[in-house]
Coordinates of C-alpha atoms in Angstrom, one line a residue:
M10 CA -8.9 5.3 -47.6
F11 CA -8.1 5.2 -43.8
S12 CA -4.5 3.2 -43.4
W13 CA -3.4 3.0 -40.1
S14 CA 0.3 2.4 -40.5
E15 CA 0.2 6.2 -41.8
N16 CA -1.9 7.6 -39.6
F17 CA 0.1 5.9 -37.1
S18 CA 3.5 5.0 -37.7
P19 CA 5.1 7.7 -35.7
W20 CA 3.7 6.0 -32.8
Q21 CA 3.9 2.9 -33.5
T22 CA 7.8 3.6 -33.7
L23 CA 7.4 4.8 -29.8
K24 CA 10.8 6.5 -29.7
S25 CA 12.3 9.3 -28.1
W26 CA 9.6 10.8 -25.2
R27 CA 6.3 9.5 -27.1
P28 CA 6.1 6.7 -25.5
Y29 CA 6.5 8.2 -21.8
F30 CA 4.0 10.9 -23.0
L31 CA 1.7 8.3 -24.0
I32 CA 1.5 7.2 -20.5
F33 CA 1.5 11.0 -18.4
V34 CA -1.6 11.0 -20.8
L35 CA -3.4 7.8 -20.2
G36 CA -2.8 7.6 -16.5
F37 CA -3.7 10.8 -15.7
L38 CA -6.9 10.6 -18.0
I39 CA -7.5 7.0 -16.2
Y40 CA -7.3 8.2 -12.6
S41 CA -8.0 12.5 -12.9
Q42 CA -11.5 11.5 -10.9
T43 CA -9.3 11.1 -7.9
L44 CA -8.3 14.5 -7.7
F45 CA -12.1 15.4 -6.3
F46 CA -12.1 12.2 -3.9
N47 CA -12.3 12.6 -0.4
F48 CA -10.5 10.1 2.8
T49 CA -11.7 7.5 3.5
Y50 CA -11.0 6.9 6.9
L51 CA -8.6 3.6 6.3
D52 CA -4.9 4.4 8.5
D53 CA -5.9 7.3 6.1
Q54 CA -6.8 9.3 9.2
E55 CA -4.0 8.6 11.9
L56 CA -1.7 9.2 8.9
I57 CA -2.8 12.6 7.7
I58 CA -6.2 14.1 9.5
N59 CA -5.1 13.4 13.3
K60 CA -1.4 14.9 12.1
V61 CA -1.7 18.7 10.5
E62 CA 0.0 20.3 13.2
L63 CA 3.3 17.7 13.0
L64 CA 3.1 17.8 8.9
S65 CA 2.3 21.1 8.6
N66 CA 5.4 22.0 10.3
V67 CA 8.8 21.6 8.9
K68 CA 10.1 21.8 12.2
N69 CA 8.8 18.2 13.1
F70 CA 11.4 16.6 9.4
G71 CA 13.9 14.9 12.4
L72 CA 10.6 14.1 14.4
I73 CA 9.5 11.4 11.7
F74 CA 12.8 9.4 11.3
T75 CA 13.0 8.2 15.1
N76 CA 8.7 7.9 15.3
D77 CA 7.1 4.4 13.6
V78 CA 4.4 5.8 10.5
F79 CA 2.1 6.3 13.5
F80 CA 3.8 7.6 15.9
S81 CA 1.9 4.6 18.2
V82 CA 3.0 3.2 20.9
D83 CA 3.3 -0.2 19.5
K84 CA 6.3 1.0 16.8
F85 CA 5.4 -1.6 14.2
Y86 CA 5.9 -0.4 10.8
Y87 CA 9.2 2.1 10.3
R88 CA 8.2 4.2 6.9
P89 CA 10.0 7.3 6.9
L90 CA 9.8 8.4 3.8
L91 CA 6.4 7.7 3.2
N92 CA 5.6 10.7 6.0
I93 CA 7.8 12.9 4.0
S94 CA 6.3 12.3 1.4
F95 CA 3.1 13.8 3.0
M96 CA 4.2 16.2 5.1
M97 CA 5.3 17.9 1.4
D98 CA 1.7 17.7 0.5
A99 CA 0.4 19.2 3.7
I100 CA 3.2 22.1 3.3
F101 CA 3.3 22.7 0.0
G102 CA -0.3 22.1 -0.6
S103 CA -2.1 23.4 2.4
F104 CA -3.8 20.1 3.3
L105 CA -6.0 19.9 0.5
T106 CA -6.7 16.7 -0.5
P107 CA -6.4 16.7 -4.6
V108 CA -2.7 17.8 -3.9
F109 CA -2.5 14.3 -1.7
Y110 CA -4.2 12.4 -5.1
L111 CA -2.2 14.3 -7.3
D112 CA 1.3 12.6 -6.0
N113 CA -0.2 9.3 -6.0
I114 CA -1.0 9.8 -10.2
L115 CA 2.3 10.8 -10.7
L116 CA 4.3 8.4 -8.6
H117 CA 1.7 5.3 -10.2
I118 CA 3.1 7.2 -13.8
L119 CA 6.0 7.6 -12.8
A120 CA 5.9 4.0 -11.6
A121 CA 4.4 2.8 -15.2
A122 CA 7.5 4.7 -17.1
L123 CA 10.6 3.2 -14.8
I124 CA 8.9 -0.4 -15.6
F125 CA 8.7 0.6 -20.0
Y126 CA 12.4 1.8 -19.7
L127 CA 13.6 -1.9 -17.4
L128 CA 11.0 -3.8 -20.0
H129 CA 12.5 -2.3 -23.2
R130 CA 16.3 -2.6 -21.6
L131 CA 15.9 -6.4 -20.8
L132 CA 13.5 -7.6 -23.5
R133 CA 14.7 -5.5 -26.3
R134 CA 11.2 -5.3 -27.8
K135 CA 9.8 -1.4 -27.5
L136 CA 6.1 -2.3 -28.1
L137 CA 5.7 -5.5 -26.1
A138 CA 8.1 -3.8 -23.3
F139 CA 5.2 -0.5 -24.4
F140 CA 2.1 -3.0 -24.3
L141 CA 2.7 -4.7 -20.5
S142 CA 3.5 -1.0 -19.2
L143 CA 0.3 0.5 -20.3
I144 CA -1.2 -3.3 -18.7
F145 CA 0.6 -2.1 -15.5
L146 CA -0.5 1.8 -15.5
L147 CA -4.0 0.6 -16.2
H148 CA -4.2 -3.3 -14.4
P149 CA -7.8 -2.2 -11.6
M150 CA -5.4 -4.3 -8.7
L151 CA -3.7 -1.5 -8.9
V152 CA -5.9 1.0 -7.9
Q153 CA -5.4 1.3 -4.5
A154 CA -1.9 2.5 -4.8
V155 CA -3.7 5.3 -6.7
A156 CA -7.2 6.4 -5.0
W157 CA -6.7 5.2 -1.3
I158 CA -3.7 7.6 -0.4
P159 CA -1.4 5.4 2.1
G160 CA -1.4 3.0 -0.6
R161 CA 1.4 5.0 -2.1
N162 CA 3.2 3.1 -0.4
D163 CA 3.6 0.9 -2.2
S164 CA 3.6 3.2 -5.9
L165 CA 6.6 4.8 -4.0
L166 CA 9.0 1.6 -3.0
T167 CA 8.5 0.6 -6.8
V168 CA 9.3 4.1 -7.7
F169 CA 12.7 4.1 -5.6
V170 CA 13.5 0.1 -6.3
L171 CA 13.4 0.7 -10.0
I172 CA 15.3 3.3 -10.0
A173 CA 17.7 1.2 -7.4
F174 CA 17.8 -1.9 -10.4
I175 CA 18.2 0.7 -12.8
A176 CA 20.6 1.9 -11.4
F177 CA 22.6 -1.8 -10.7
L178 CA 22.1 -2.4 -14.1
N179 CA 24.1 0.8 -15.3
F180 CA 26.5 -0.6 -12.5
L181 CA 26.5 -3.8 -14.2
E182 CA 27.8 -2.5 -18.2
Y183 CA 30.0 -0.1 -16.5
P184 CA 30.9 -0.5 -12.7
R185 CA 31.4 3.5 -12.4
L186 CA 31.3 5.0 -8.4
R187 CA 28.3 7.2 -9.3
S188 CA 26.4 4.1 -10.7
Y189 CA 27.4 2.1 -7.1
I190 CA 26.6 4.9 -4.9
A191 CA 23.0 5.3 -6.9
Y192 CA 22.1 1.7 -5.8
L193 CA 23.1 2.3 -2.4
F194 CA 21.6 5.6 -2.0
F195 CA 18.3 4.6 -3.7
F196 CA 18.1 0.6 -1.8
L197 CA 18.7 3.0 1.2
A198 CA 15.7 5.1 0.0
A199 CA 13.4 2.0 -0.4
L200 CA 14.5 0.9 2.6
L201 CA 12.8 3.7 4.6
T202 CA 9.7 3.7 2.4
K203 CA 8.7 0.1 3.1
E204 CA 10.9 -3.4 4.8
S205 CA 9.8 -5.7 2.5
A206 CA 12.3 -3.3 0.0
I207 CA 15.2 -6.0 1.9
G208 CA 14.5 -8.2 -0.2
L209 CA 16.6 -6.5 -3.5
P210 CA 19.7 -7.3 -2.2
L211 CA 18.7 -11.0 -2.5
L212 CA 17.3 -10.2 -6.2
I213 CA 20.3 -8.5 -7.0
I214 CA 22.5 -11.4 -6.3
F215 CA 20.9 -14.0 -8.7
Y216 CA 20.7 -11.1 -10.8
F217 CA 24.4 -11.5 -11.2
L218 CA 25.2 -14.4 -11.2
F219 CA 22.0 -16.5 -12.7
V220 CA 21.0 -13.8 -15.0
N221 CA 23.7 -12.2 -16.5
R222 CA 27.0 -14.3 -15.7
G223 CA 30.4 -12.9 -16.1
A224 CA 29.6 -9.2 -15.8
L225 CA 31.1 -8.1 -13.0
E226 CA 34.6 -9.4 -11.8
K227 CA 34.4 -10.4 -8.5
S228 CA 35.8 -7.3 -6.4
D229 CA 32.5 -5.6 -8.2
K230 CA 30.5 -8.1 -7.1
F231 CA 32.0 -8.4 -3.7
L232 CA 31.3 -4.7 -3.3
L233 CA 27.5 -4.9 -4.3
V234 CA 27.8 -7.5 -1.8
V235 CA 29.3 -5.5 0.8
G236 CA 27.7 -2.0 0.3
S237 CA 23.6 -3.8 0.5
A238 CA 24.6 -5.3 4.1
G239 CA 26.5 -1.9 5.0
V240 CA 23.1 -0.1 3.7
T241 CA 20.8 -3.0 5.6
F242 CA 23.0 -2.4 9.1
I243 CA 22.1 2.1 9.1
W244 CA 19.1 0.5 8.4
F245 CA 18.6 -1.6 10.9
L246 CA 20.5 0.7 13.3
M247 CA 18.0 3.7 12.6
R248 CA 14.7 1.5 12.7
Y249 CA 16.5 -0.2 16.0
F250 CA 17.2 3.1 17.8
S251 CA 13.7 5.0 16.8
L252 CA 11.5 1.8 17.4
G253 CA 13.2 0.0 19.6
G254 CA 13.6 -3.5 18.2
E255 CA 11.9 -6.1 15.6
P256 CA 8.2 -6.4 16.9
S257 CA 8.3 -10.9 17.1
S258 CA 3.9 -12.5 17.3
T259 CA 3.6 -15.9 17.3
A260 CA 1.0 -16.3 15.7
S261 CA 2.4 -13.1 13.1
V262 CA 4.6 -16.4 12.0
F263 CA 1.4 -18.6 12.5
G264 CA -0.2 -16.3 9.7
F265 CA 2.1 -16.5 7.8
F266 CA 1.0 -20.1 6.8
S267 CA -2.6 -19.8 7.1
N268 CA -2.3 -16.6 4.9
L269 CA 0.0 -18.4 1.8
P270 CA -3.6 -19.5 -0.2
A271 CA -3.8 -15.5 -1.3
L272 CA -1.5 -15.7 -3.5
F273 CA -4.0 -17.6 -5.5
L274 CA -6.3 -14.2 -5.0
Y275 CA -3.8 -12.3 -6.1
L276 CA -3.1 -14.4 -9.0
G277 CA -6.5 -14.9 -10.0
T278 CA -7.2 -10.7 -9.9
L279 CA -4.5 -10.2 -11.8
I280 CA -5.9 -12.7 -14.8
F281 CA -9.2 -12.0 -14.1
P282 CA -9.5 -8.3 -12.8
F283 CA -13.3 -8.5 -12.3
N284 CA -13.6 -10.0 -8.6
L285 CA -12.6 -7.3 -6.8
A286 CA -12.5 -5.8 -3.0
V287 CA -11.3 -2.9 -1.2
L288 CA -10.6 -5.7 1.7
P289 CA -10.2 -9.1 0.6
I290 CA -10.4 -12.0 3.0
L291 CA -9.7 -15.3 2.4
L292 CA -13.6 -16.3 4.1
D293 CA -15.3 -13.7 1.7
S294 CA -12.9 -14.8 -1.6
T295 CA -12.4 -17.6 -3.8
V296 CA -9.2 -19.6 -4.7
I297 CA -10.7 -20.8 -8.0
Y298 CA -9.4 -18.5 -10.1
G299 CA -6.2 -18.6 -8.8
V300 CA -5.7 -22.1 -9.8
I301 CA -6.9 -21.6 -12.8
S302 CA -4.5 -18.7 -13.9
L303 CA -1.3 -20.0 -12.5
L304 CA -2.7 -23.4 -14.6
I305 CA -2.5 -21.7 -17.5
I306 CA 0.7 -19.4 -16.5
L307 CA 2.2 -23.2 -16.1
A308 CA 1.0 -24.6 -19.8
F309 CA 1.7 -21.7 -21.5
L310 CA 5.2 -21.9 -20.2
F311 CA 6.1 -25.5 -20.6
L312 CA 4.2 -25.1 -24.5
S313 CA 7.3 -21.9 -25.3
Q314 CA 10.1 -23.4 -27.2
H315 CA 12.3 -20.1 -26.5
K316 CA 11.8 -19.3 -22.5
R317 CA 14.7 -17.8 -20.8
N318 CA 14.3 -20.0 -17.5
N319 CA 16.4 -18.0 -15.4
Y320 CA 14.1 -15.2 -16.1
I321 CA 11.1 -17.1 -15.4
I322 CA 13.4 -17.5 -11.9
F323 CA 14.0 -14.2 -11.4
G324 CA 10.3 -12.7 -12.1
T325 CA 9.3 -15.2 -10.0
L326 CA 11.4 -14.2 -7.5
W327 CA 10.1 -11.2 -7.4
F328 CA 6.9 -11.5 -7.9
L329 CA 7.0 -13.8 -4.9
I330 CA 10.1 -11.8 -2.3
F331 CA 8.0 -8.3 -2.2
L332 CA 4.7 -10.0 -1.8
L333 CA 4.7 -12.6 0.9
P334 CA 6.0 -10.3 3.6
S335 CA 2.7 -9.0 3.3
F336 CA 1.4 -12.2 4.8
M337 CA 3.6 -11.8 8.6
N338 CA 0.7 -8.9 9.8
F339 CA 1.2 -7.8 12.9
S340 CA -1.9 -6.5 13.0
G341 CA -4.0 -10.1 13.1
V342 CA -6.7 -8.0 10.2
P343 CA -6.7 -11.2 7.8
Y344 CA -7.3 -8.9 4.6
F345 CA -5.2 -8.8 1.5
N346 CA -5.2 -4.9 0.0
E347 CA -4.8 -5.3 -3.6
H348 CA -2.4 -2.0 -3.8
R349 CA 0.6 -4.6 -1.9
L350 CA 1.0 -6.3 -5.6
H351 CA 2.6 -2.8 -6.8
L352 CA 6.1 -3.6 -6.9
S353 CA 5.8 -7.6 -7.3
F354 CA 3.6 -6.8 -10.4
F355 CA 7.2 -6.4 -12.2
G356 CA 8.2 -9.6 -11.4
F357 CA 5.0 -10.9 -12.4
L358 CA 5.1 -9.1 -16.5
L359 CA 8.9 -11.1 -16.9
V360 CA 7.1 -14.1 -16.5
I361 CA 4.5 -13.5 -18.8
A362 CA 6.9 -11.9 -21.4
E363 CA 8.5 -15.4 -21.1
I364 CA 5.6 -17.0 -23.1
D365 CA 6.4 -17.5 -26.7
F366 CA 2.4 -16.2 -28.3
I367 CA 3.3 -13.0 -26.0
K368 CA 7.3 -12.1 -26.4
Y369 CA 6.5 -12.8 -30.0
L370 CA 3.7 -10.4 -31.0
D371 CA 3.8 -8.6 -34.3
F372 CA 1.6 -5.3 -33.6
S373 CA 1.7 -4.5 -37.3
K374 CA -1.2 -7.0 -37.8
R375 CA -4.6 -5.6 -37.5
A376 CA -6.1 -8.3 -35.3
V377 CA -2.8 -7.9 -32.5
K378 CA -3.8 -4.7 -32.9
I379 CA -6.9 -4.5 -31.9
S380 CA -6.8 -7.1 -28.8
A381 CA -4.3 -5.4 -27.7
V382 CA -6.1 -2.6 -27.6
T383 CA -9.3 -4.5 -26.4
I384 CA -7.7 -5.6 -23.9
L385 CA -6.8 -2.3 -22.7
L386 CA -9.7 -0.2 -23.0
L387 CA -11.9 -3.5 -20.7
L388 CA -9.0 -2.9 -18.0
A389 CA -8.9 1.0 -18.0
L390 CA -13.4 0.7 -17.7
I391 CA -12.9 -1.6 -14.5
S392 CA -10.7 0.6 -13.2
V393 CA -12.5 3.6 -13.6
W394 CA -15.4 1.6 -12.1
H395 CA -13.1 0.0 -9.1
S396 CA -11.6 3.0 -8.6
R397 CA -15.3 4.9 -7.3
S398 CA -15.6 2.7 -5.2
F399 CA -12.6 4.6 -3.0
S400 CA -14.3 8.4 -3.6
D401 CA -15.4 8.7 0.5
R402 CA -15.5 7.3 3.8
L403 CA -19.3 6.3 3.5
T404 CA -18.8 5.0 -0.1
F405 CA -15.5 3.1 0.8
W406 CA -16.6 1.4 3.5
Q407 CA -20.1 0.4 2.2
A408 CA -18.4 -1.5 -0.5
A409 CA -15.8 -3.2 1.7
V410 CA -19.2 -4.6 4.0
T411 CA -21.1 -5.9 0.2
K412 CA -17.1 -7.6 -0.5
S413 CA -16.3 -8.9 2.5
P414 CA -19.1 -9.4 5.1
H415 CA -17.0 -11.6 7.2
L416 CA -14.4 -9.1 8.0
P417 CA -15.7 -7.4 11.6
L418 CA -13.4 -4.2 11.1
A419 CA -15.8 -3.1 7.9
Q420 CA -18.7 -3.7 9.7
R421 CA -17.0 -1.3 12.8
N422 CA -15.7 1.4 11.0
L423 CA -18.6 1.5 8.2
G424 CA -20.8 2.0 12.0
V425 CA -18.4 4.6 11.8
M426 CA -18.9 6.0 9.1
Y427 CA -23.0 5.9 10.0
Y428 CA -22.2 7.5 13.6
F429 CA -20.2 10.6 11.2
A430 CA -23.5 11.0 9.0
G431 CA -25.8 10.8 11.5
N432 CA -27.4 7.8 11.3
F433 CA -27.2 6.4 15.0
A434 CA -29.2 3.2 14.3
A435 CA -27.5 1.8 11.6
A436 CA -24.8 2.7 13.3
T437 CA -25.2 0.6 16.5
S438 CA -26.4 -1.9 13.6
A439 CA -22.8 -2.2 12.3
D440 CA -21.7 -2.4 15.4
V441 CA -23.4 -5.7 17.1
K442 CA -23.0 -7.5 14.0
A443 CA -18.4 -6.5 14.6
L444 CA -19.4 -8.3 17.7
E445 CA -21.5 -10.9 16.4
L446 CA -17.9 -11.7 13.5
N447 CA -16.2 -10.6 16.6
T448 CA -16.5 -10.2 20.1
Q449 CA -13.7 -8.9 21.2
E450 CA -12.6 -7.0 18.0
P451 CA -11.3 -3.7 19.4
M452 CA -12.9 -0.4 19.2
V453 CA -16.7 -1.4 18.7
H454 CA -17.2 -0.7 22.6
N455 CA -15.5 2.2 22.7
N456 CA -17.9 3.8 19.6
L457 CA -20.9 1.9 21.1
G458 CA -20.6 4.0 24.1
V459 CA -20.0 7.1 22.6
M460 CA -23.3 7.2 21.3
Y461 CA -25.0 6.7 24.5
M462 CA -22.5 9.0 25.4
E463 CA -23.7 11.6 23.5
K464 CA -28.1 10.8 24.9
E465 CA -26.6 11.4 28.0
N466 CA -26.8 7.4 29.0
W467 CA -23.5 7.4 31.7
V468 CA -24.2 4.6 32.8
L469 CA -24.3 2.7 29.6
A470 CA -22.8 4.9 28.4
E471 CA -19.6 4.1 31.3
Q472 CA -20.3 -0.3 30.3
E473 CA -19.4 0.6 27.2
F474 CA -16.2 1.6 27.4
R475 CA -15.0 -0.6 30.7
A476 CA -16.0 -3.8 28.2
E477 CA -13.5 -2.0 25.8
L478 CA -10.7 -1.2 27.9
K479 CA -10.6 -4.9 28.9
I480 CA -10.2 -6.1 26.3
N481 CA -7.8 -3.1 24.9
P482 CA -6.6 -1.7 27.9
N483 CA -4.1 1.0 27.1
Y484 CA -6.5 2.8 23.8
D485 CA -6.1 5.7 24.8
I486 CA -9.4 6.8 22.8
A487 CA -11.1 5.2 25.3
L488 CA -9.4 6.0 28.0
F489 CA -9.9 9.5 27.4
N490 CA -13.6 8.8 26.8
M491 CA -13.7 8.0 29.8
G492 CA -12.7 11.5 31.6
D493 CA -15.1 13.4 29.1
L494 CA -17.6 11.2 30.5
F495 CA -16.7 12.2 34.4
V496 CA -16.6 15.7 32.9
R497 CA -19.7 15.7 31.1
R498 CA -21.7 13.7 34.8
G499 CA -20.1 17.5 36.7
Q500 CA -17.4 14.9 38.4
D501 CA -14.2 16.6 36.9
A502 CA -11.5 15.2 40.2
S503 CA -13.0 11.9 38.9
A504 CA -11.2 11.9 34.8
I505 CA -8.3 13.7 36.0
P506 CA -6.6 10.2 36.5
W507 CA -8.3 9.3 32.9
F508 CA -6.5 11.5 30.8
Q509 CA -3.4 11.0 32.5
A510 CA -3.6 7.8 31.6
A511 CA -4.8 7.9 28.1
L512 CA -1.7 10.3 27.6
R513 CA 0.4 8.1 29.3
A514 CA -1.0 5.3 26.3
N515 CA -0.2 8.4 24.3
P516 CA 2.1 10.5 24.9
N517 CA 1.3 13.1 21.9
Y518 CA -2.3 13.3 22.5
Y519 CA -2.4 17.1 22.8
E520 CA -6.2 16.7 23.4
A521 CA -5.8 15.2 26.7
V522 CA -2.8 17.8 28.1
D523 CA -5.8 20.5 27.6
R524 CA -8.3 18.9 29.2
L525 CA -5.8 18.8 32.2
L526 CA -4.8 21.6 31.9
I527 CA -8.7 23.1 31.7
L528 CA -9.2 21.1 34.8
Q529 CA -6.1 21.6 37.0
K530 CA -6.6 25.2 36.5
R531 CA -10.8 24.5 37.1
L532 CA -10.5 23.0 40.4
K533 CA -7.6 24.9 42.4

């Protein structure tokens, strides 16, 4: 007769390497299909496709640390380690897309393994820690961090922050120099991956003041605070001299407050992961599931007699500190990517682990085992299904328009994908819808101009390019296209100022340099 305990007791004990092996196998199994995916043309074309020459040459290593992540004129985001990860994939993987996706899978698996280690260390309940780490591994809301190549920005951040936090815990137990240096090193690595890591020292201070009081001498606390401040200052200087200061925008500040209801979008999808979207926006979403989720969590916490309030507060702070900065959107595009929850997810797990019926789950009971496996299987199936929305550029933008029909960006980029597919009628229709949603939507007039230029309708093409430059006067591609239009008309002399303007807008626009050299030789 079959006996669960006899057949699975070696695995149930989760000794040594077994939980990590299971995390690796399950993670790779669920996400292996992404190895056959392609670029979505949401940021990945700017980060990778358009930077083949830069990323494939290791001599550009230093250049990455002196530019923003997009090598753009605006210079908002200083994330050199993200680009270094792309450079490593490009050099060792010869720009094969499976290599990029493989790294995404491995980073997510590593993050899940670190979460298991930390939860076991903090909760002292190995089976519960393993179950919660599998929820993290398989949750559909984190699919975007794996199935979308730039989503690794958050999984890489999670890895660095969790290792830094582990090093801090080691220092807390045994104040040794190596633990202190490890904390500072990985904190700096996290800052060089994404700006939101700046909140980690606040959590560290809260932890040694309110969670594990008295574990450190005043001198050790002083070292942690001063060291964190020193690392932050070093990062600030690197960022300042590379980007020329901090971006500021009144609109982004007001946008932060108007975006706060998105908290309920994230909470709702955490508990009810069914209404998933590749580019969710408030206008096409509902906050009701988030409100219900919050009420459920609060009710269970209120009824829990053995909860630790300091852990609940710490988990809540972890959740908010790493998520809220993403609401300060400098691009003005109000969508709330699910991958941004990757690091915050750990805080959510800490909070629900203080609910009594979760904290004291008895995994030796058959009903608990079946329920746990059912939950994990359901999450895995939804993740497999949801990840297919990222399989290629046309599928991705069709999914974006389906779930977020009021997002102009989605309509605009779907038009670009139709253009690439040679379907000019569908592309024009999508561009028109984008302009109906936002008459000032950037790049749309440029895209229409390109299609008119393909049809050799020079008059309408010029009208569209000029309309684009009225909205977006420093758009290098529109400036280049104006030059290209004059070349096609046979007006080489008139084209030169436009190529020069494109080069002023983007000094790294190598195609504009090539065109200028050709025209200058031709006109001699």
